[in-house]
mmCIF file of C-alpha atoms in Angstrom:
data_model
loop_
_atom_site.group_PDB
_atom_site.id
_atom_site.type_symbol
_atom_site.label_atom_id
_atom_site.label_comp_id
_atom_site.label_asym_id
_atom_site.label_seq_id
_atom_site.Cartn_x
_atom_site.Cartn_y
_atom_site.Cartn_z
ATOM 1 C CA MET A 19 -1.798 -27.172 -26.160
ATOM 2 C CA ALA A 20 -4.045 -24.118 -26.462
ATOM 3 C CA LEU A 21 -3.525 -21.528 -23.770
ATOM 4 C CA ALA A 22 -6.438 -20.589 -21.552
ATOM 5 C CA SER A 23 -8.147 -17.265 -22.214
ATOM 6 C CA SER A 24 -6.726 -14.247 -20.438
ATOM 7 C CA ALA A 25 -8.615 -13.367 -17.274
ATOM 8 C CA SER A 26 -8.890 -9.763 -18.502
ATOM 9 C CA LYS A 27 -10.617 -10.835 -21.724
ATOM 10 C CA ILE A 28 -13.172 -13.465 -20.704
ATOM 11 C CA SER A 29 -16.794 -12.449 -20.273
ATOM 12 C CA ILE A 30 -18.749 -12.197 -17.022
ATOM 13 C CA ARG A 31 -20.650 -15.314 -18.082
ATOM 14 C CA GLN A 32 -17.391 -17.227 -18.554
ATOM 15 C CA THR A 33 -16.166 -15.998 -15.175
ATOM 16 C CA LEU A 34 -19.352 -17.168 -13.459
ATOM 17 C CA ASP A 35 -19.062 -20.535 -15.210
ATOM 18 C CA ILE A 36 -15.558 -20.943 -13.761
ATOM 19 C CA LEU A 37 -16.784 -20.011 -10.270
ATOM 20 C CA ASP A 38 -19.635 -22.508 -10.633
ATOM 21 C CA GLY A 39 -17.237 -25.131 -11.999
ATOM 22 C CA PRO A 40 -13.545 -25.739 -11.222
ATOM 23 C CA PHE A 41 -13.326 -22.758 -8.870
ATOM 24 C CA ARG A 42 -16.543 -23.463 -7.007
ATOM 25 C CA PRO A 43 -14.656 -24.249 -3.738
ATOM 26 C CA VAL A 44 -13.220 -20.715 -3.861
ATOM 27 C CA ALA A 45 -16.624 -19.149 -4.475
ATOM 28 C CA VAL A 46 -18.169 -21.158 -1.642
ATOM 29 C CA GLY A 47 -15.268 -20.255 0.639
ATOM 30 C CA VAL A 48 -15.758 -16.542 -0.037
ATOM 31 C CA ALA A 49 -19.525 -16.835 0.470
ATOM 32 C CA GLU A 50 -18.918 -18.517 3.831
ATOM 33 C CA ASP A 51 -16.471 -15.798 4.949
ATOM 34 C CA ARG A 52 -13.629 -18.316 5.066
ATOM 35 C CA TYR A 53 -11.069 -16.039 3.385
ATOM 36 C CA ALA A 54 -9.141 -13.052 4.695
ATOM 37 C CA PHE A 55 -8.664 -10.395 2.034
ATOM 38 C CA TRP A 56 -5.244 -8.734 1.827
ATOM 39 C CA LEU A 57 -5.402 -5.613 -0.346
ATOM 40 C CA GLY A 58 -2.619 -3.631 -1.988
ATOM 41 C CA SER A 59 -2.194 -0.584 -4.184
ATOM 42 C CA GLY A 60 -3.176 -2.557 -7.292
ATOM 43 C CA ILE A 61 -6.869 -2.188 -6.436
ATOM 44 C CA SER A 62 -6.516 1.612 -6.436
ATOM 45 C CA PHE A 63 -4.667 2.058 -9.743
ATOM 46 C CA GLY A 64 -6.368 4.784 -11.735
ATOM 47 C CA LYS A 65 -7.727 6.407 -8.589
ATOM 48 C CA VAL A 66 -4.625 6.986 -6.437
ATOM 49 C CA ASP A 67 -1.215 7.833 -7.872
ATOM 50 C CA GLY A 68 1.236 4.940 -7.963
ATOM 51 C CA LEU A 69 5.004 5.038 -7.587
ATOM 52 C CA LYS A 70 5.548 5.960 -11.244
ATOM 53 C CA LYS A 71 3.863 9.303 -10.498
ATOM 54 C CA ILE A 72 4.924 9.727 -6.881
ATOM 55 C CA ILE A 73 8.670 9.328 -7.446
ATOM 56 C CA PRO A 74 9.042 12.122 -10.039
ATOM 57 C CA ARG A 75 6.896 14.312 -7.780
ATOM 58 C CA VAL A 76 9.354 13.782 -4.908
ATOM 59 C CA LEU A 77 12.328 14.533 -7.146
ATOM 60 C CA GLU A 78 10.664 17.657 -8.500
ATOM 61 C CA PHE A 79 9.738 18.750 -4.970
ATOM 62 C CA LEU A 80 13.405 18.616 -3.951
ATOM 63 C CA ARG A 81 14.557 20.291 -7.162
ATOM 64 C CA GLN A 82 12.222 23.249 -6.712
ATOM 65 C CA LYS A 83 13.354 23.741 -3.106
ATOM 66 C CA ILE A 84 17.049 24.103 -4.005
ATOM 67 C CA ASP A 85 18.640 27.379 -2.939
ATOM 68 C CA ARG A 86 21.155 27.985 -5.688
ATOM 69 C CA THR A 87 22.890 30.704 -3.671
ATOM 70 C CA ASN A 88 23.747 28.178 -0.943
ATOM 71 C CA ALA A 89 26.551 25.755 -1.758
ATOM 72 C CA ASN A 90 25.450 23.585 1.182
ATOM 73 C CA CYS A 91 21.739 23.596 0.405
ATOM 74 C CA ALA A 92 20.065 20.689 2.228
ATOM 75 C CA PHE A 93 17.597 20.146 -0.613
ATOM 76 C CA ALA A 94 20.355 19.903 -3.204
ATOM 77 C CA GLY A 95 22.118 17.361 -1.009
ATOM 78 C CA ALA A 96 18.909 15.341 -0.622
ATOM 79 C CA LEU A 97 18.348 15.329 -4.391
ATOM 80 C CA THR A 98 21.925 14.185 -4.948
ATOM 81 C CA ARG A 99 21.382 11.278 -2.526
ATOM 82 C CA ALA A 100 18.135 10.392 -4.297
ATOM 83 C CA LEU A 101 19.849 10.265 -7.678
ATOM 84 C CA HIS A 102 22.638 8.184 -6.184
ATOM 85 C CA LEU A 103 20.018 5.553 -5.301
ATOM 86 C CA ALA A 104 19.114 5.394 -8.996
ATOM 87 C CA GLY A 105 22.643 4.248 -9.832
ATOM 88 C CA LEU A 106 23.252 6.772 -12.606
ATOM 89 C CA SER A 107 26.014 6.105 -15.082
ATOM 90 C CA ASP A 108 28.585 8.853 -15.684
ATOM 91 C CA GLU A 109 26.831 9.668 -18.944
ATOM 92 C CA GLU A 110 23.398 9.848 -17.320
ATOM 93 C CA ARG A 111 24.765 12.024 -14.534
ATOM 94 C CA THR A 112 26.026 14.608 -17.024
ATOM 95 C CA ARG A 113 22.542 14.816 -18.544
ATOM 96 C CA VAL A 114 20.852 15.692 -15.251
ATOM 97 C CA ASP A 115 20.097 19.429 -15.224
ATOM 98 C CA THR A 116 18.541 20.627 -11.978
ATOM 99 C CA GLU A 117 17.763 23.949 -13.624
ATOM 100 C CA VAL A 118 14.958 22.324 -15.593
ATOM 101 C CA ALA A 119 11.928 20.301 -14.479
ATOM 102 C CA VAL A 120 12.414 16.590 -13.786
ATOM 103 C CA ALA A 121 9.849 15.805 -16.474
ATOM 104 C CA ALA A 122 12.259 17.284 -19.041
ATOM 105 C CA TRP A 123 15.252 15.164 -18.017
ATOM 106 C CA PRO A 124 16.196 12.837 -20.910
ATOM 107 C CA ASP A 125 16.689 9.887 -18.535
ATOM 108 C CA GLN A 126 13.664 10.591 -16.342
ATOM 109 C CA ALA A 127 11.901 7.315 -17.172
ATOM 110 C CA ALA A 128 14.996 5.228 -16.412
ATOM 111 C CA ILE A 129 15.603 7.056 -13.130
ATOM 112 C CA VAL A 130 11.993 6.624 -12.005
ATOM 113 C CA GLY A 131 12.030 2.970 -13.029
ATOM 114 C CA ARG A 132 15.064 2.214 -10.876
ATOM 115 C CA LEU A 133 13.731 4.149 -7.900
ATOM 116 C CA THR A 134 10.390 2.330 -8.088
ATOM 117 C CA ASN A 135 12.030 -0.761 -6.609
ATOM 118 C CA ASN A 136 13.923 1.388 -4.123
ATOM 119 C CA TYR A 137 11.133 3.682 -2.986
ATOM 120 C CA ALA A 138 11.565 2.934 0.722
ATOM 121 C CA ARG A 139 15.188 4.066 0.665
ATOM 122 C CA LEU A 140 14.192 7.146 -1.330
ATOM 123 C CA LEU A 141 11.651 8.168 1.307
ATOM 124 C CA GLU A 142 14.251 7.451 3.992
ATOM 125 C CA ILE A 143 16.284 10.443 2.781
ATOM 126 C CA THR A 144 16.139 13.255 5.313
ATOM 127 C CA VAL A 145 16.417 16.998 4.846
ATOM 128 C CA ALA A 146 18.313 18.891 7.531
ATOM 129 C CA GLY A 147 16.018 20.871 9.789
ATOM 130 C CA GLN A 148 12.898 18.944 8.751
ATOM 131 C CA PRO A 149 10.974 16.000 10.316
ATOM 132 C CA GLU A 150 12.116 12.479 9.431
ATOM 133 C CA ASP A 151 9.020 11.874 7.313
ATOM 134 C CA TYR A 152 9.328 15.217 5.496
ATOM 135 C CA LEU A 153 9.732 13.673 2.025
ATOM 136 C CA LEU A 154 6.669 11.514 2.583
ATOM 137 C CA TRP A 155 4.410 14.064 4.208
ATOM 138 C CA GLU A 156 5.362 17.080 2.091
ATOM 139 C CA GLY A 157 7.170 15.646 -0.941
ATOM 140 C CA VAL A 158 4.669 12.917 -1.725
ATOM 141 C CA GLY A 159 1.851 15.061 -0.385
ATOM 142 C CA VAL A 160 -0.075 12.588 1.758
ATOM 143 C CA ALA A 161 -3.153 14.774 2.114
ATOM 144 C CA ALA A 162 -3.544 15.601 -1.577
ATOM 145 C CA THR A 163 -2.487 12.193 -2.897
ATOM 146 C CA PHE A 164 -4.203 9.761 -0.539
ATOM 147 C CA ALA A 165 -6.788 11.722 1.455
ATOM 148 C CA ASP A 166 -8.379 13.919 -1.204
ATOM 149 C CA PRO A 167 -12.154 13.785 -0.583
ATOM 150 C CA ALA A 168 -12.728 14.238 -4.320
ATOM 151 C CA ILE A 169 -11.312 10.774 -5.091
ATOM 152 C CA GLU A 170 -14.159 8.344 -5.681
ATOM 153 C CA PRO A 171 -14.105 4.567 -5.122
ATOM 154 C CA ASP A 172 -13.587 2.317 -8.138
ATOM 155 C CA VAL A 173 -15.316 -0.962 -8.939
ATOM 156 C CA GLU A 174 -12.816 -2.948 -6.838
ATOM 157 C CA HIS A 175 -13.615 -0.895 -3.727
ATOM 158 C CA LEU A 176 -17.358 -1.126 -4.318
ATOM 159 C CA CYS A 177 -17.200 -4.905 -4.805
ATOM 160 C CA MET A 178 -15.134 -5.226 -1.637
ATOM 161 C CA ALA A 179 -17.731 -3.134 0.185
ATOM 162 C CA MET A 180 -20.512 -5.399 -1.087
ATOM 163 C CA LEU A 181 -18.701 -8.465 0.234
ATOM 164 C CA VAL A 182 -18.388 -6.794 3.648
ATOM 165 C CA LEU A 183 -22.075 -5.903 3.733
ATOM 166 C CA GLU A 184 -23.012 -9.445 2.632
ATOM 167 C CA GLY A 185 -21.023 -10.884 5.533
ATOM 168 C CA ALA A 186 -18.493 -12.497 3.195
ATOM 169 C CA ALA A 187 -15.457 -10.377 4.097
ATOM 170 C CA SER A 188 -15.309 -9.702 7.813
ATOM 171 C CA ASP A 189 -11.483 -9.672 7.953
ATOM 172 C CA ILE A 190 -9.511 -7.376 5.657
ATOM 173 C CA ALA A 191 -5.886 -6.304 5.894
ATOM 174 C CA THR A 192 -4.347 -3.650 3.690
ATOM 175 C CA ALA A 193 -1.118 -1.779 3.113
ATOM 176 C CA ASN A 194 -3.084 1.011 1.402
ATOM 177 C CA TRP A 195 -3.291 4.476 2.933
ATOM 178 C CA ASP A 196 -6.345 5.636 0.988
ATOM 179 C CA GLY A 197 -9.860 5.447 2.383
ATOM 180 C CA LEU A 198 -11.628 4.162 -0.718
ATOM 181 C CA VAL A 199 -12.955 0.900 0.747
ATOM 182 C CA GLU A 200 -14.362 2.843 3.676
ATOM 183 C CA LYS A 201 -15.848 5.446 1.337
ATOM 184 C CA ALA A 202 -17.426 2.738 -0.819
ATOM 185 C CA ILE A 203 -19.159 1.265 2.222
ATOM 186 C CA ASP A 204 -20.394 4.699 3.271
ATOM 187 C CA GLU A 205 -21.836 5.216 -0.203
ATOM 188 C CA LEU A 206 -23.660 1.888 -0.146
ATOM 189 C CA THR A 207 -25.025 2.309 3.385
ATOM 190 C CA GLY A 208 -25.718 6.032 3.327
ATOM 191 C CA GLY A 209 -23.154 6.537 6.063
ATOM 192 C CA VAL A 210 -24.338 3.802 8.433
ATOM 193 C CA PRO A 211 -21.214 2.439 10.224
ATOM 194 C CA LYS A 212 -20.393 -1.087 9.065
ATOM 195 C CA LEU A 213 -16.587 -1.215 9.073
ATOM 196 C CA ILE A 214 -14.052 -0.863 11.870
ATOM 197 C CA VAL A 215 -10.736 0.684 10.778
ATOM 198 C CA CYS A 216 -7.710 -0.352 12.850
ATOM 199 C CA VAL A 217 -4.301 1.313 12.656
ATOM 200 C CA ARG A 218 -3.180 1.523 16.295
ATOM 201 C CA ALA A 219 -3.562 -0.972 19.105
ATOM 202 C CA GLU A 220 -6.289 1.135 20.684
ATOM 203 C CA ASP A 221 -8.403 0.818 17.535
ATOM 204 C CA LEU A 222 -8.750 -2.928 18.107
ATOM 205 C CA ARG A 223 -10.998 -2.205 21.091
ATOM 206 C CA GLN A 224 -13.787 -0.737 18.989
ATOM 207 C CA ALA A 225 -17.170 -2.462 18.982
ATOM 208 C CA LYS A 226 -17.488 -5.212 16.366
ATOM 209 C CA LEU A 227 -19.319 -4.364 13.139
ATOM 210 C CA ALA A 228 -19.794 -6.207 9.826
ATOM 211 C CA GLY A 229 -16.103 -6.016 9.013
ATOM 212 C CA GLN A 230 -12.707 -5.040 10.357
ATOM 213 C CA LEU A 231 -10.124 -3.343 8.131
ATOM 214 C CA VAL A 232 -6.584 -3.509 9.533
ATOM 215 C CA LYS A 233 -4.473 -0.820 7.831
ATOM 216 C CA PHE A 234 -1.089 -2.092 8.932
ATOM 217 C CA HIS A 235 0.918 0.570 7.066
ATOM 218 C CA GLY A 236 -1.242 3.411 8.317
ATOM 219 C CA CYS A 237 -4.172 5.479 7.096
ATOM 220 C CA ALA A 238 -3.873 8.824 5.304
ATOM 221 C CA ILE A 239 -7.431 9.804 6.186
ATOM 222 C CA LEU A 240 -6.796 9.402 9.914
ATOM 223 C CA ALA A 241 -3.285 10.882 9.658
ATOM 224 C CA VAL A 242 -4.726 14.067 8.169
ATOM 225 C CA SER A 243 -7.666 14.311 10.575
ATOM 226 C CA ASP A 244 -5.649 13.308 13.686
ATOM 227 C CA GLU A 245 -2.026 14.023 12.815
ATOM 228 C CA LEU A 246 -0.721 13.644 16.363
ATOM 229 C CA HIS A 247 -1.884 10.069 16.801
ATOM 230 C CA TYR A 248 -1.862 8.637 13.263
ATOM 231 C CA ARG A 249 0.868 10.384 11.236
ATOM 232 C CA PRO A 250 3.612 8.360 12.996
ATOM 233 C CA PHE A 251 1.922 5.138 11.830
ATOM 234 C CA LEU A 252 2.339 5.847 8.109
ATOM 235 C CA VAL A 253 4.898 3.219 7.105
ATOM 236 C CA ALA A 254 6.939 3.877 3.964
ATOM 237 C CA ARG A 255 10.553 4.520 4.911
ATOM 238 C CA PHE A 256 13.135 1.732 4.831
ATOM 239 C CA SER A 257 13.826 1.977 8.568
ATOM 240 C CA GLN A 258 10.105 1.804 9.371
ATOM 241 C CA ILE A 259 9.625 -1.329 7.274
ATOM 242 C CA ASN A 260 12.579 -3.028 8.963
ATOM 243 C CA ARG A 261 11.428 -1.950 12.444
ATOM 244 C CA TRP A 262 7.744 -2.750 11.924
ATOM 245 C CA ALA A 263 7.729 -6.249 13.410
ATOM 246 C CA ALA A 264 9.792 -5.266 16.451
ATOM 247 C CA ALA A 265 8.087 -1.944 17.243
ATOM 248 C CA PRO A 266 6.234 -2.206 20.583
ATOM 249 C CA GLU A 267 3.430 0.023 19.309
ATOM 250 C CA ASN A 268 2.687 -2.516 16.547
ATOM 251 C CA LYS A 269 2.553 -5.674 18.674
ATOM 252 C CA ALA A 270 -1.209 -5.779 19.208
ATOM 253 C CA VAL A 271 -2.022 -5.092 15.553
ATOM 254 C CA ILE A 272 0.519 -7.689 14.396
ATOM 255 C CA GLY A 273 -1.044 -10.143 16.832
ATOM 256 C CA ARG A 274 -4.441 -9.531 15.258
ATOM 257 C CA LEU A 275 -2.986 -10.001 11.770
ATOM 258 C CA MET A 276 -1.326 -13.225 12.880
ATOM 259 C CA ASP A 277 -4.637 -14.528 14.181
ATOM 260 C CA ILE A 278 -6.192 -13.759 10.789
ATOM 261 C CA ALA A 279 -3.344 -15.365 8.840
ATOM 262 C CA VAL A 280 -3.405 -18.673 10.712
ATOM 263 C CA SER A 281 -7.189 -18.956 10.983
ATOM 264 C CA LYS A 282 -8.236 -17.989 7.437
ATOM 265 C CA PRO A 283 -6.681 -18.669 4.034
ATOM 266 C CA THR A 284 -5.267 -15.551 2.396
ATOM 267 C CA LEU A 285 -6.762 -14.043 -0.738
ATOM 268 C CA MET A 286 -4.461 -11.246 -1.962
ATOM 269 C CA MET A 287 -5.599 -8.612 -4.435
ATOM 270 C CA GLY A 288 -3.272 -5.968 -5.814
ATOM 271 C CA LEU A 289 -0.667 -6.620 -3.133
ATOM 272 C CA SER A 290 2.877 -7.203 -4.391
ATOM 273 C CA ALA A 291 4.157 -8.164 -0.920
ATOM 274 C CA GLN A 292 7.527 -6.722 -1.967
ATOM 275 C CA ASP A 293 8.101 -5.131 1.440
ATOM 276 C CA SER A 294 10.338 -7.218 3.669
ATOM 277 C CA ASN A 295 8.070 -6.847 6.688
ATOM 278 C CA ILE A 296 5.151 -8.449 4.828
ATOM 279 C CA GLN A 297 7.319 -11.315 3.638
ATOM 280 C CA ALA A 298 8.718 -11.889 7.123
ATOM 281 C CA PHE A 299 5.211 -11.760 8.593
ATOM 282 C CA PHE A 300 3.931 -14.563 6.367
ATOM 283 C CA ALA A 301 7.062 -16.594 7.046
ATOM 284 C CA THR A 302 6.316 -16.293 10.766
ATOM 285 C CA ALA A 303 2.664 -17.192 10.193
ATOM 286 C CA GLU A 304 3.730 -20.308 8.281
ATOM 287 C CA ALA A 305 6.042 -21.297 11.120
ATOM 288 C CA THR A 306 3.256 -20.680 13.649
ATOM 289 C CA MET A 307 0.660 -22.845 11.903
ATOM 290 C CA GLN A 308 1.272 -23.937 8.345
ATOM 291 C CA TRP A 309 -1.579 -24.239 5.871
ATOM 292 C CA PRO A 310 -1.689 -27.451 3.784
ATOM 293 C CA TRP A 311 -0.643 -26.823 0.198
ATOM 294 C CA PRO A 312 -2.562 -26.871 -2.081
ATOM 295 C CA GLY A 313 -5.281 -27.655 0.451
ATOM 296 C CA ASP A 314 -8.989 -28.312 -0.062
ATOM 297 C CA ARG A 315 -9.416 -25.252 -2.290
ATOM 298 C CA PRO A 316 -7.431 -24.250 -5.393
ATOM 299 C CA SER A 317 -4.208 -22.489 -4.393
ATOM 300 C CA PHE A 318 -2.163 -20.310 -6.686
ATOM 301 C CA VAL A 319 0.682 -17.812 -6.677
ATOM 302 C CA PHE A 320 0.972 -15.278 -9.518
#
């Protein structure tokens, strides 16, 4: 049996033919605003650094901070704990030289690869005398990485913005910290407000516009502009992910997400859903009101 053409290789005409043919129920559902869009970092690849760039930056940040005259240097201890998470073999450990840049380590790619699936525990590492989110805020560099005003929206963000403005995407949830969907809408409207951004419970009380974007892992743009109120809502550390569902400050936002999940089918784009809190959330949503599978529209998991 011949395999179907790869989605990345078919033409726009072929794509439209599919949406007018076997996938027409999906296209109609989107047009009627029946879907909730759940967005992940995959839609921002090429615009915002992913884990493969962020992890070596964190390691290099710690390495450069080491005080080699202090046998009990907190930064050296933090780097040691980070490398422990990578599960280095004895041979790999002997090849780690903190005197040289992380990029020059012979096993750098292997170390980064292992830490990619353990990023939440990496960011959980604390440095004595510093805030709990020090590695995230300073090591990752939230402002420069996710809130840089020079970063421009990509085609995915612009298409998402068009769907919002057409009334086809009124409910969006995202784990992304960047503000590229919001920026895309501003570009298309000339700055006319069309999208409500919700991070905290209080944000849910804003007047309704064309769309609502629930940023359930926080927002870098708001965290930089209003650090007092929004920096604590940046979720990345292992303890934060585990606490997310039980945290009193998240109850209202989780309630809104639950309403979305049980009232509209989910259309995920670029979201791995690898975080345990996301998996547990959808398990709870299923238990609350299960969707028929496969239902009246095509249903797939990739």
